[in-house]
PDB file of N, CA, C and O in Angstrom:
ATOM      1  N   UNK E   1     -13.047   9.527 -14.432  1.00 88.00           N
ATOM      2  CA  UNK E   1     -11.722   9.320 -13.843  1.00 88.00           C
ATOM      3  C   UNK E   1     -11.290   7.921 -14.152  1.00 88.00           C
ATOM      4  O   UNK E   1     -12.077   7.011 -14.353  1.00 88.00           O
ATOM      5  N   UNK E   2      -9.957   7.692 -14.096  1.00 92.00           N
ATOM      6  CA  UNK E   2      -9.413   6.306 -14.213  1.00 92.00           C
ATOM      7  C   UNK E   2      -9.300   5.671 -12.868  1.00 92.00           C
ATOM      8  O   UNK E   2      -9.200   6.354 -11.827  1.00 92.00           O
ATOM      9  N   UNK E   3      -9.558   4.389 -12.861  1.00 92.00           N
ATOM     10  CA  UNK E   3      -9.507   3.572 -11.638  1.00 92.00           C
ATOM     11  C   UNK E   3      -8.307   2.646 -11.694  1.00 92.00           C
ATOM     12  O   UNK E   3      -8.228   1.782 -12.617  1.00 92.00           O
ATOM     13  N   UNK E   4      -7.403   2.705 -10.777  1.00 94.00           N
ATOM     14  CA  UNK E   4      -6.298   1.787 -10.693  1.00 94.00           C
ATOM     15  C   UNK E   4      -6.698   0.622  -9.704  1.00 94.00           C
ATOM     16  O   UNK E   4      -7.105   0.795  -8.555  1.00 94.00           O
ATOM     17  N   UNK E   5      -6.816  -0.574 -10.339  1.00 93.00           N
ATOM     18  CA  UNK E   5      -7.178  -1.751  -9.532  1.00 93.00           C
ATOM     19  C   UNK E   5      -7.901  -2.788 -10.468  1.00 93.00           C
ATOM     20  O   UNK E   5      -8.458  -2.294 -11.479  1.00 93.00           O
ATOM     21  N   UNK E   6      -7.846  -4.017 -10.135  1.00 94.00           N
ATOM     22  CA  UNK E   6      -7.170  -4.543  -8.980  1.00 94.00           C
ATOM     23  C   UNK E   6      -5.615  -4.398  -9.138  1.00 94.00           C
ATOM     24  O   UNK E   6      -5.180  -4.450 -10.232  1.00 94.00           O
ATOM     25  N   UNK E   7      -4.995  -4.127  -8.054  1.00 95.00           N
ATOM     26  CA  UNK E   7      -3.540  -4.005  -7.999  1.00 95.00           C
ATOM     27  C   UNK E   7      -3.024  -5.028  -6.995  1.00 95.00           C
ATOM     28  O   UNK E   7      -3.224  -4.972  -5.796  1.00 95.00           O
ATOM     29  N   UNK E   8      -2.321  -6.013  -7.581  1.00 96.00           N
ATOM     30  CA  UNK E   8      -1.862  -7.126  -6.821  1.00 96.00           C
ATOM     31  C   UNK E   8      -0.360  -7.272  -7.159  1.00 96.00           C
ATOM     32  O   UNK E   8      -0.016  -7.229  -8.275  1.00 96.00           O
ATOM     33  N   UNK E   9       0.449  -7.539  -6.142  1.00 97.00           N
ATOM     34  CA  UNK E   9       1.837  -7.733  -6.357  1.00 97.00           C
ATOM     35  C   UNK E   9       2.440  -8.660  -5.206  1.00 97.00           C
ATOM     36  O   UNK E   9       1.850  -8.695  -4.105  1.00 97.00           O
ATOM     37  N   UNK E  10       3.551  -9.306  -5.492  1.00 96.00           N
ATOM     38  CA  UNK E  10       4.215 -10.177  -4.531  1.00 96.00           C
ATOM     39  C   UNK E  10       4.952  -9.363  -3.478  1.00 96.00           C
ATOM     40  O   UNK E  10       5.160  -9.785  -2.408  1.00 96.00           O
ATOM     41  N   UNK E  11       5.404  -8.188  -3.826  1.00 96.00           N
ATOM     42  CA  UNK E  11       6.216  -7.372  -2.891  1.00 96.00           C
ATOM     43  C   UNK E  11       6.031  -5.832  -3.261  1.00 96.00           C
ATOM     44  O   UNK E  11       5.541  -5.516  -4.229  1.00 96.00           O
ATOM     45  N   UNK E  12       6.576  -5.013  -2.345  1.00 96.00           N
ATOM     46  CA  UNK E  12       6.357  -3.587  -2.511  1.00 96.00           C
ATOM     47  C   UNK E  12       7.052  -3.009  -3.706  1.00 96.00           C
ATOM     48  O   UNK E  12       6.570  -2.075  -4.325  1.00 96.00           O
ATOM     49  N   UNK E  13       8.269  -3.470  -4.065  1.00 98.00           N
ATOM     50  CA  UNK E  13       8.985  -2.974  -5.208  1.00 98.00           C
ATOM     51  C   UNK E  13       8.226  -3.276  -6.485  1.00 98.00           C
ATOM     52  O   UNK E  13       8.056  -2.416  -7.406  1.00 98.00           O
ATOM     53  N   UNK E  14       7.633  -4.451  -6.646  1.00 98.00           N
ATOM     54  CA  UNK E  14       6.852  -4.783  -7.806  1.00 98.00           C
ATOM     55  C   UNK E  14       5.651  -3.924  -7.799  1.00 98.00           C
ATOM     56  O   UNK E  14       5.222  -3.456  -8.834  1.00 98.00           O
ATOM     57  N   UNK E  15       5.009  -3.811  -6.647  1.00 98.00           N
ATOM     58  CA  UNK E  15       3.851  -3.036  -6.594  1.00 98.00           C
ATOM     59  C   UNK E  15       4.045  -1.527  -6.955  1.00 98.00           C
ATOM     60  O   UNK E  15       3.211  -0.979  -7.714  1.00 98.00           O
ATOM     61  N   UNK E  16       5.098  -1.025  -6.622  1.00 98.00           N
ATOM     62  CA  UNK E  16       5.403   0.351  -6.948  1.00 98.00           C
ATOM     63  C   UNK E  16       5.659   0.509  -8.475  1.00 98.00           C
ATOM     64  O   UNK E  16       5.178   1.456  -9.077  1.00 98.00           O
ATOM     65  N   UNK E  17       6.314  -0.416  -9.074  1.00 98.00           N
ATOM     66  CA  UNK E  17       6.557  -0.429 -10.521  1.00 98.00           C
ATOM     67  C   UNK E  17       5.179  -0.506 -11.302  1.00 98.00           C
ATOM     68  O   UNK E  17       4.957   0.221 -12.264  1.00 98.00           O
ATOM     69  N   UNK E  18       4.331  -1.400 -10.850  1.00 98.00           N
ATOM     70  CA  UNK E  18       3.013  -1.474 -11.404  1.00 98.00           C
ATOM     71  C   UNK E  18       2.299  -0.163 -11.165  1.00 98.00           C
ATOM     72  O   UNK E  18       1.542   0.241 -12.254  1.00 98.00           O
ATOM     73  N   UNK E  19       2.322   0.378 -10.123  1.00 98.00           N
ATOM     74  CA  UNK E  19       1.581   1.687  -9.832  1.00 98.00           C
ATOM     75  C   UNK E  19       2.133   2.727 -10.706  1.00 98.00           C
ATOM     76  O   UNK E  19       1.344   3.517 -11.335  1.00 98.00           O
ATOM     77  N   UNK E  20       3.406   2.869 -10.841  1.00 98.00           N
ATOM     78  CA  UNK E  20       3.991   3.897 -11.773  1.00 98.00           C
ATOM     79  C   UNK E  20       3.648   3.749 -13.158  1.00 98.00           C
ATOM     80  O   UNK E  20       3.256   4.711 -13.906  1.00 98.00           O
ATOM     81  N   UNK E  21       3.561   2.496 -13.668  1.00 97.00           N
ATOM     82  CA  UNK E  21       3.042   2.113 -15.016  1.00 97.00           C
ATOM     83  C   UNK E  21       1.600   2.642 -15.203  1.00 97.00           C
ATOM     84  O   UNK E  21       1.310   3.189 -16.281  1.00 97.00           O
ATOM     85  N   UNK E  22       0.753   2.347 -14.257  1.00 97.00           N
ATOM     86  CA  UNK E  22      -0.658   2.740 -14.339  1.00 97.00           C
ATOM     87  C   UNK E  22      -0.743   4.291 -14.329  1.00 97.00           C
ATOM     88  O   UNK E  22      -1.511   4.841 -15.144  1.00 97.00           O
ATOM     89  N   UNK E  23       0.032   4.995 -13.470  1.00 97.00           N
ATOM     90  CA  UNK E  23       0.033   6.395 -13.408  1.00 97.00           C
ATOM     91  C   UNK E  23       0.504   7.058 -14.759  1.00 97.00           C
ATOM     92  O   UNK E  23      -0.173   7.917 -15.292  1.00 97.00           O
ATOM     93  N   UNK E  24       1.482   6.399 -15.417  1.00 97.00           N
ATOM     94  CA  UNK E  24       1.959   6.901 -16.687  1.00 97.00           C
ATOM     95  C   UNK E  24       0.946   6.707 -17.717  1.00 97.00           C
ATOM     96  O   UNK E  24       0.759   7.597 -18.669  1.00 97.00           O
ATOM     97  N   UNK E  25       0.251   5.627 -17.744  1.00 96.00           N
ATOM     98  CA  UNK E  25      -0.832   5.359 -18.758  1.00 96.00           C
ATOM     99  C   UNK E  25      -1.887   6.322 -18.702  1.00 96.00           C
ATOM    100  O   UNK E  25      -2.628   6.632 -19.732  1.00 96.00           O
ATOM    101  N   UNK E  26      -2.184   6.862 -17.471  1.00 95.00           N
ATOM    102  CA  UNK E  26      -3.317   7.863 -17.286  1.00 95.00           C
ATOM    103  C   UNK E  26      -2.867   9.255 -16.997  1.00 95.00           C
ATOM    104  O   UNK E  26      -3.518  10.095 -16.424  1.00 95.00           O
ATOM    105  N   UNK E  27      -1.641   9.542 -17.463  1.00 93.00           N
ATOM    106  CA  UNK E  27      -1.039  10.832 -17.177  1.00 93.00           C
ATOM    107  C   UNK E  27      -1.908  11.963 -17.476  1.00 93.00           C
ATOM    108  O   UNK E  27      -2.512  12.025 -18.595  1.00 93.00           O
ATOM    109  N   UNK E  28      -2.078  13.001 -16.571  1.00 93.00           N
ATOM    110  CA  UNK E  28      -2.858  14.114 -16.861  1.00 93.00           C
ATOM    111  C   UNK E  28      -4.426  13.947 -16.608  1.00 93.00           C
ATOM    112  O   UNK E  28      -5.142  14.857 -16.763  1.00 93.00           O
ATOM    113  N   UNK E  29      -4.766  12.733 -16.301  1.00 95.00           N
ATOM    114  CA  UNK E  29      -6.228  12.409 -16.089  1.00 95.00           C
ATOM    115  C   UNK E  29      -6.486  12.282 -14.605  1.00 95.00           C
ATOM    116  O   UNK E  29      -5.584  11.935 -13.823  1.00 95.00           O
ATOM    117  N   UNK E  30      -7.695  12.415 -14.188  1.00 95.00           N
ATOM    118  CA  UNK E  30      -8.028  12.233 -12.739  1.00 95.00           C
ATOM    119  C   UNK E  30      -7.991  10.726 -12.479  1.00 95.00           C
ATOM    120  O   UNK E  30      -8.451   9.922 -13.401  1.00 95.00           O
ATOM    121  N   UNK E  31      -7.441  10.320 -11.348  1.00 95.00           N
ATOM    122  CA  UNK E  31      -7.265   8.933 -11.019  1.00 95.00           C
ATOM    123  C   UNK E  31      -7.732   8.632  -9.658  1.00 95.00           C
ATOM    124  O   UNK E  31      -7.524   9.323  -8.762  1.00 95.00           O
ATOM    125  N   UNK E  32      -8.469   7.473  -9.519  1.00 92.00           N
ATOM    126  CA  UNK E  32      -8.889   6.931  -8.148  1.00 92.00           C
ATOM    127  C   UNK E  32      -8.227   5.597  -7.995  1.00 92.00           C
ATOM    128  O   UNK E  32      -7.966   4.928  -8.925  1.00 92.00           O
ATOM    129  N   UNK E  33      -7.993   5.273  -6.735  1.00 93.00           N
ATOM    130  CA  UNK E  33      -7.454   3.997  -6.387  1.00 93.00           C
ATOM    131  C   UNK E  33      -7.936   3.617  -4.974  1.00 93.00           C
ATOM    132  O   UNK E  33      -7.724   4.342  -4.000  1.00 93.00           O
ATOM    133  N   UNK E  34      -8.706   2.525  -4.929  1.00 92.00           N
ATOM    134  CA  UNK E  34      -9.246   2.014  -3.667  1.00 92.00           C
ATOM    135  C   UNK E  34      -8.239   1.061  -2.987  1.00 92.00           C
ATOM    136  O   UNK E  34      -8.333  -0.109  -3.139  1.00 92.00           O
ATOM    137  N   UNK E  35      -7.261   1.683  -2.237  1.00 92.00           N
ATOM    138  CA  UNK E  35      -6.290   1.008  -1.598  1.00 92.00           C
ATOM    139  C   UNK E  35      -6.806   0.154  -0.488  1.00 92.00           C
ATOM    140  O   UNK E  35      -7.719   0.567   0.221  1.00 92.00           O
ATOM    141  N   UNK E  36      -6.204  -1.095  -0.325  1.00 89.00           N
ATOM    142  CA  UNK E  36      -6.587  -1.954   0.756  1.00 89.00           C
ATOM    143  C   UNK E  36      -5.785  -1.460   2.005  1.00 89.00           C
ATOM    144  O   UNK E  36      -4.581  -1.636   2.073  1.00 89.00           O
ATOM    145  N   UNK E  37      -6.506  -0.774   2.795  1.00 84.00           N
ATOM    146  CA  UNK E  37      -5.873  -0.058   4.030  1.00 84.00           C
ATOM    147  C   UNK E  37      -5.019  -1.034   4.903  1.00 84.00           C
ATOM    148  O   UNK E  37      -4.009  -0.501   5.349  1.00 84.00           O
ATOM    149  N   UNK E  38      -5.380  -2.211   5.125  1.00 86.00           N
ATOM    150  CA  UNK E  38      -4.477  -3.026   5.996  1.00 86.00           C
ATOM    151  C   UNK E  38      -3.085  -3.114   5.503  1.00 86.00           C
ATOM    152  O   UNK E  38      -2.174  -3.459   6.110  1.00 86.00           O
ATOM    153  N   UNK E  39      -2.904  -2.980   4.125  1.00 92.00           N
ATOM    154  CA  UNK E  39      -1.652  -3.110   3.502  1.00 92.00           C
ATOM    155  C   UNK E  39      -0.881  -1.828   3.539  1.00 92.00           C
ATOM    156  O   UNK E  39      -1.102  -0.872   2.824  1.00 92.00           O
ATOM    157  N   UNK E  40      -0.076  -1.670   4.577  1.00 93.00           N
ATOM    158  CA  UNK E  40       0.613  -0.393   4.833  1.00 93.00           C
ATOM    159  C   UNK E  40       1.529   0.034   3.731  1.00 93.00           C
ATOM    160  O   UNK E  40       1.734   1.228   3.315  1.00 93.00           O
ATOM    161  N   UNK E  41       2.137  -0.940   2.921  1.00 96.00           N
ATOM    162  CA  UNK E  41       2.941  -0.681   1.762  1.00 96.00           C
ATOM    163  C   UNK E  41       2.162   0.068   0.681  1.00 96.00           C
ATOM    164  O   UNK E  41       2.550   0.979   0.057  1.00 96.00           O
ATOM    165  N   UNK E  42       0.913  -0.403   0.500  1.00 96.00           N
ATOM    166  CA  UNK E  42       0.019   0.176  -0.467  1.00 96.00           C
ATOM    167  C   UNK E  42      -0.254   1.679  -0.162  1.00 96.00           C
ATOM    168  O   UNK E  42      -0.203   2.573  -0.988  1.00 96.00           O
ATOM    169  N   UNK E  43      -0.547   1.884   1.155  1.00 94.00           N
ATOM    170  CA  UNK E  43      -0.758   3.273   1.547  1.00 94.00           C
ATOM    171  C   UNK E  43       0.449   4.189   1.279  1.00 94.00           C
ATOM    172  O   UNK E  43       0.354   5.341   0.905  1.00 94.00           O
ATOM    173  N   UNK E  44       1.595   3.631   1.672  1.00 97.00           N
ATOM    174  CA  UNK E  44       2.912   4.379   1.560  1.00 97.00           C
ATOM    175  C   UNK E  44       3.158   4.718   0.055  1.00 97.00           C
ATOM    176  O   UNK E  44       3.552   5.867  -0.188  1.00 97.00           O
ATOM    177  N   UNK E  45       2.999   3.819  -0.771  1.00 97.00           N
ATOM    178  CA  UNK E  45       3.160   4.003  -2.227  1.00 97.00           C
ATOM    179  C   UNK E  45       2.256   5.063  -2.739  1.00 97.00           C
ATOM    180  O   UNK E  45       2.633   6.056  -3.544  1.00 97.00           O
ATOM    181  N   UNK E  46       0.935   4.927  -2.486  1.00 97.00           N
ATOM    182  CA  UNK E  46      -0.043   5.905  -2.927  1.00 97.00           C
ATOM    183  C   UNK E  46       0.212   7.307  -2.435  1.00 97.00           C
ATOM    184  O   UNK E  46       0.166   8.279  -3.183  1.00 97.00           O
ATOM    185  N   UNK E  47       0.601   7.442  -1.187  1.00 96.00           N
ATOM    186  CA  UNK E  47       0.955   8.765  -0.560  1.00 96.00           C
ATOM    187  C   UNK E  47       2.186   9.272  -1.280  1.00 96.00           C
ATOM    188  O   UNK E  47       2.268  10.566  -1.540  1.00 96.00           O
ATOM    189  N   UNK E  48       3.125   8.472  -1.560  1.00 98.00           N
ATOM    190  CA  UNK E  48       4.390   8.998  -2.195  1.00 98.00           C
ATOM    191  C   UNK E  48       4.097   9.642  -3.557  1.00 98.00           C
ATOM    192  O   UNK E  48       4.801  10.605  -3.869  1.00 98.00           O
ATOM    193  N   UNK E  49       3.087   9.198  -4.182  1.00 97.00           N
ATOM    194  CA  UNK E  49       2.748   9.772  -5.535  1.00 97.00           C
ATOM    195  C   UNK E  49       1.614  10.767  -5.436  1.00 97.00           C
ATOM    196  O   UNK E  49       0.986  11.058  -6.423  1.00 97.00           O
ATOM    197  N   UNK E  50       1.386  11.283  -4.183  1.00 96.00           N
ATOM    198  CA  UNK E  50       0.489  12.387  -4.067  1.00 96.00           C
ATOM    199  C   UNK E  50      -1.000  12.021  -3.801  1.00 96.00           C
ATOM    200  O   UNK E  50      -1.932  12.919  -3.735  1.00 96.00           O
ATOM    201  N   UNK E  51      -1.390  10.800  -3.570  1.00 96.00           N
ATOM    202  CA  UNK E  51      -2.672  10.400  -3.303  1.00 96.00           C
ATOM    203  C   UNK E  51      -3.032  10.683  -1.850  1.00 96.00           C
ATOM    204  O   UNK E  51      -2.204  10.582  -1.013  1.00 96.00           O
ATOM    205  N   UNK E  52      -4.258  11.005  -1.570  1.00 93.00           N
ATOM    206  CA  UNK E  52      -4.675  11.283  -0.196  1.00 93.00           C
ATOM    207  C   UNK E  52      -5.911  10.458   0.068  1.00 93.00           C
ATOM    208  O   UNK E  52      -6.756  10.183  -0.750  1.00 93.00           O
ATOM    209  N   UNK E  53      -6.027  10.085   1.373  1.00 89.00           N
ATOM    210  CA  UNK E  53      -7.194   9.261   1.734  1.00 89.00           C
ATOM    211  C   UNK E  53      -8.416  10.192   1.611  1.00 89.00           C
ATOM    212  O   UNK E  53      -8.494  11.178   2.254  1.00 89.00           O
ATOM    213  N   UNK E  54      -9.415   9.634   0.878  1.00 89.00           N
ATOM    214  CA  UNK E  54     -10.613  10.374   0.664  1.00 89.00           C
ATOM    215  C   UNK E  54     -11.776   9.816   1.396  1.00 89.00           C
ATOM    216  O   UNK E  54     -12.586  10.535   2.009  1.00 89.00           O
ATOM    217  N   UNK E  55     -11.850   8.475   1.474  1.00 83.00           N
ATOM    218  CA  UNK E  55     -13.003   7.814   2.130  1.00 83.00           C
ATOM    219  C   UNK E  55     -12.512   6.431   2.583  1.00 83.00           C
ATOM    220  O   UNK E  55     -11.968   5.643   1.721  1.00 83.00           O
ATOM    221  N   UNK E  56     -12.726   6.032   3.772  1.00 79.00           N
ATOM    222  CA  UNK E  56     -12.379   4.714   4.197  1.00 79.00           C
ATOM    223  C   UNK E  56     -13.532   3.711   3.883  1.00 79.00           C
ATOM    224  O   UNK E  56     -14.692   4.112   3.865  1.00 79.00           O
ATOM    225  N   UNK E  57     -13.122   2.466   3.665  1.00 77.00           N
ATOM    226  CA  UNK E  57     -14.080   1.441   3.428  1.00 77.00           C
ATOM    227  C   UNK E  57     -13.968   0.317   4.503  1.00 77.00           C
ATOM    228  O   UNK E  57     -12.778   0.072   4.914  1.00 77.00           O
ATOM    229  N   UNK E  58     -14.958  -0.349   4.883  1.00 78.00           N
ATOM    230  CA  UNK E  58     -14.839  -1.433   5.852  1.00 78.00           C
ATOM    231  C   UNK E  58     -15.452  -2.717   5.181  1.00 78.00           C
ATOM    232  O   UNK E  58     -16.533  -2.700   4.643  1.00 78.00           O
ATOM    233  N   UNK E  59     -14.540  -3.740   5.139  1.00 78.00           N
ATOM    234  CA  UNK E  59     -15.128  -5.006   4.640  1.00 78.00           C
ATOM    235  C   UNK E  59     -15.975  -5.637   5.747  1.00 78.00           C
ATOM    236  O   UNK E  59     -15.570  -5.718   6.830  1.00 78.00           O
ATOM    237  N   UNK E  60     -17.143  -6.130   5.407  1.00 81.00           N
ATOM    238  CA  UNK E  60     -18.068  -6.795   6.302  1.00 81.00           C
ATOM    239  C   UNK E  60     -18.421  -8.157   5.861  1.00 81.00           C
ATOM    240  O   UNK E  60     -18.364  -8.488   4.715  1.00 81.00           O
ATOM    241  N   UNK E  61     -18.794  -8.925   6.850  1.00 84.00           N
ATOM    242  CA  UNK E  61     -19.332 -10.190   6.600  1.00 84.00           C
ATOM    243  C   UNK E  61     -20.366 -10.650   7.666  1.00 84.00           C
ATOM    244  O   UNK E  61     -20.331 -10.007   8.692  1.00 84.00           O
ATOM    245  N   UNK E  62     -21.224 -11.539   7.267  1.00 92.00           N
ATOM    246  CA  UNK E  62     -22.273 -11.960   8.321  1.00 92.00           C
ATOM    247  C   UNK E  62     -21.963 -13.363   8.789  1.00 92.00           C
ATOM    248  O   UNK E  62     -21.707 -14.270   7.960  1.00 92.00           O
ATOM    249  N   UNK E  63     -21.949 -13.480  10.098  1.00 93.00           N
ATOM    250  CA  UNK E  63     -21.499 -14.877  10.668  1.00 93.00           C
ATOM    251  C   UNK E  63     -20.027 -14.989  10.723  1.00 93.00           C
ATOM    252  O   UNK E  63     -19.323 -14.035  10.707  1.00 93.00           O
ATOM    253  N   UNK E  64     -19.615 -16.235  10.933  1.00 92.00           N
ATOM    254  CA  UNK E  64     -18.196 -16.508  11.132  1.00 92.00           C
ATOM    255  C   UNK E  64     -17.457 -16.328   9.815  1.00 92.00           C
ATOM    256  O   UNK E  64     -17.918 -16.787   8.752  1.00 92.00           O
ATOM    257  N   UNK E  65     -16.245 -15.670   9.818  1.00 89.00           N
ATOM    258  CA  UNK E  65     -15.497 -15.465   8.659  1.00 89.00           C
ATOM    259  C   UNK E  65     -14.445 -16.632   8.614  1.00 89.00           C
ATOM    260  O   UNK E  65     -13.452 -16.622   9.229  1.00 89.00           O
ATOM    261  N   UNK E  66     -14.844 -17.630   7.801  1.00 89.00           N
ATOM    262  CA  UNK E  66     -13.969 -18.879   7.662  1.00 89.00           C
ATOM    263  C   UNK E  66     -12.860 -18.695   6.754  1.00 89.00           C
ATOM    264  O   UNK E  66     -11.877 -19.421   6.812  1.00 89.00           O
ATOM    265  N   UNK E  67     -12.841 -17.691   5.893  1.00 87.00           N
ATOM    266  CA  UNK E  67     -11.796 -17.547   4.872  1.00 87.00           C
ATOM    267  C   UNK E  67     -11.447 -15.991   4.890  1.00 87.00           C
ATOM    268  O   UNK E  67     -11.719 -15.313   3.957  1.00 87.00           O
ATOM    269  N   UNK E  68     -10.719 -15.596   5.923  1.00 86.00           N
ATOM    270  CA  UNK E  68     -10.258 -14.180   5.953  1.00 86.00           C
ATOM    271  C   UNK E  68      -9.268 -13.886   4.857  1.00 86.00           C
ATOM    272  O   UNK E  68      -8.471 -14.783   4.444  1.00 86.00           O
ATOM    273  N   UNK E  69      -9.350 -12.683   4.324  1.00 83.00           N
ATOM    274  CA  UNK E  69      -8.511 -12.309   3.181  1.00 83.00           C
ATOM    275  C   UNK E  69      -7.045 -12.127   3.655  1.00 83.00           C
ATOM    276  O   UNK E  69      -6.805 -11.611   4.778  1.00 83.00           O
ATOM    277  N   UNK E  70      -6.138 -12.471   2.864  1.00 85.00           N
ATOM    278  CA  UNK E  70      -4.679 -12.231   3.036  1.00 85.00           C
ATOM    279  C   UNK E  70      -4.456 -10.911   2.248  1.00 85.00           C
ATOM    280  O   UNK E  70      -4.321 -10.954   1.033  1.00 85.00           O
ATOM    281  N   UNK E  71      -4.308  -9.839   2.970  1.00 87.00           N
ATOM    282  CA  UNK E  71      -4.107  -8.480   2.256  1.00 87.00           C
ATOM    283  C   UNK E  71      -2.687  -8.167   2.032  1.00 87.00           C
ATOM    284  O   UNK E  71      -2.421  -7.088   1.501  1.00 87.00           O
ATOM    285  N   UNK E  72      -1.760  -9.002   2.345  1.00 91.00           N
ATOM    286  CA  UNK E  72      -0.349  -8.784   2.198  1.00 91.00           C
ATOM    287  C   UNK E  72       0.064  -8.471   0.664  1.00 91.00           C
ATOM    288  O   UNK E  72       1.013  -7.800   0.402  1.00 91.00           O
ATOM    289  N   UNK E  73      -0.668  -9.079  -0.267  1.00 94.00           N
ATOM    290  CA  UNK E  73      -0.292  -8.888  -1.683  1.00 94.00           C
ATOM    291  C   UNK E  73      -1.420  -8.183  -2.454  1.00 94.00           C
ATOM    292  O   UNK E  73      -1.363  -7.946  -3.655  1.00 94.00           O
ATOM    293  N   UNK E  74      -2.477  -7.755  -1.680  1.00 93.00           N
ATOM    294  CA  UNK E  74      -3.559  -6.968  -2.218  1.00 93.00           C
ATOM    295  C   UNK E  74      -3.228  -5.473  -1.979  1.00 93.00           C
ATOM    296  O   UNK E  74      -3.238  -5.038  -0.807  1.00 93.00           O
ATOM    297  N   UNK E  75      -3.105  -4.687  -3.050  1.00 95.00           N
ATOM    298  CA  UNK E  75      -2.768  -3.298  -2.931  1.00 95.00           C
ATOM    299  C   UNK E  75      -4.079  -2.392  -3.151  1.00 95.00           C
ATOM    300  O   UNK E  75      -4.183  -1.380  -2.443  1.00 95.00           O
ATOM    301  N   UNK E  76      -4.868  -2.817  -4.051  1.00 93.00           N
ATOM    302  CA  UNK E  76      -6.097  -2.000  -4.251  1.00 93.00           C
ATOM    303  C   UNK E  76      -7.137  -2.996  -4.909  1.00 93.00           C
ATOM    304  O   UNK E  76      -6.818  -3.894  -5.678  1.00 93.00           O
ATOM    305  N   UNK E  77      -8.378  -2.710  -4.584  1.00 90.00           N
ATOM    306  CA  UNK E  77      -9.468  -3.439  -5.202  1.00 90.00           C
ATOM    307  C   UNK E  77      -9.817  -2.745  -6.519  1.00 90.00           C
ATOM    308  O   UNK E  77      -9.362  -1.645  -6.840  1.00 90.00           O
ATOM    309  N   UNK E  78     -10.663  -3.377  -7.306  1.00 86.00           N
ATOM    310  CA  UNK E  78     -11.084  -2.825  -8.605  1.00 86.00           C
ATOM    311  C   UNK E  78     -12.095  -1.712  -8.480  1.00 86.00           C
ATOM    312  O   UNK E  78     -12.486  -1.181  -9.426  1.00 86.00           O
ATOM    313  N   UNK E  79     -12.654  -1.511  -7.327  1.00 71.00           N
ATOM    314  CA  UNK E  79     -13.750  -0.508  -7.073  1.00 71.00           C
ATOM    315  C   UNK E  79     -14.758  -1.099  -6.091  1.00 71.00           C
ATOM    316  O   UNK E  79     -14.978  -2.347  -6.113  1.00 71.00           O
ATOM    317  N   UNK E  80     -15.242  -0.212  -5.291  1.00 69.00           N
ATOM    318  CA  UNK E  80     -16.123  -0.861  -4.234  1.00 69.00           C
ATOM    319  C   UNK E  80     -17.423  -1.425  -4.830  1.00 69.00           C
ATOM    320  O   UNK E  80     -17.960  -2.387  -4.248  1.00 69.00           O
ATOM    321  N   UNK E  81     -17.841  -1.010  -6.006  1.00 71.00           N
ATOM    322  CA  UNK E  81     -18.985  -1.620  -6.635  1.00 71.00           C
ATOM    323  C   UNK E  81     -18.656  -2.975  -7.172  1.00 71.00           C
ATOM    324  O   UNK E  81     -19.629  -3.810  -7.487  1.00 71.00           O
ATOM    325  N   UNK E  82     -17.373  -3.308  -7.277  1.00 66.00           N
ATOM    326  CA  UNK E  82     -16.934  -4.636  -7.886  1.00 66.00           C
ATOM    327  C   UNK E  82     -16.270  -5.465  -6.856  1.00 66.00           C
ATOM    328  O   UNK E  82     -16.258  -6.724  -6.981  1.00 66.00           O
ATOM    329  N   UNK E  83     -15.668  -4.884  -5.782  1.00 54.00           N
ATOM    330  CA  UNK E  83     -15.067  -5.627  -4.771  1.00 54.00           C
ATOM    331  C   UNK E  83     -13.524  -5.866  -4.959  1.00 54.00           C
ATOM    332  O   UNK E  83     -12.984  -5.381  -5.847  1.00 54.00           O
TER     333      UNK E  83
END
């Protein structure tokens, strides 16, 4: 299957254009996308194009999280094995 990600954009409109481009490049092939769930725009775009939540992931850390991620521009990771 093809993997969409990392998927990073400044705003939802740009993110959707990038997503459509990736979908067109892999037309007719199975596609996975590990959406960053706190980003509601990412979830809405993926659902709009027929994607369904298959498995949730939880980001974990040990100790104090001194540098929390800003997920507002993160739409999908490159894969759980890569982060």
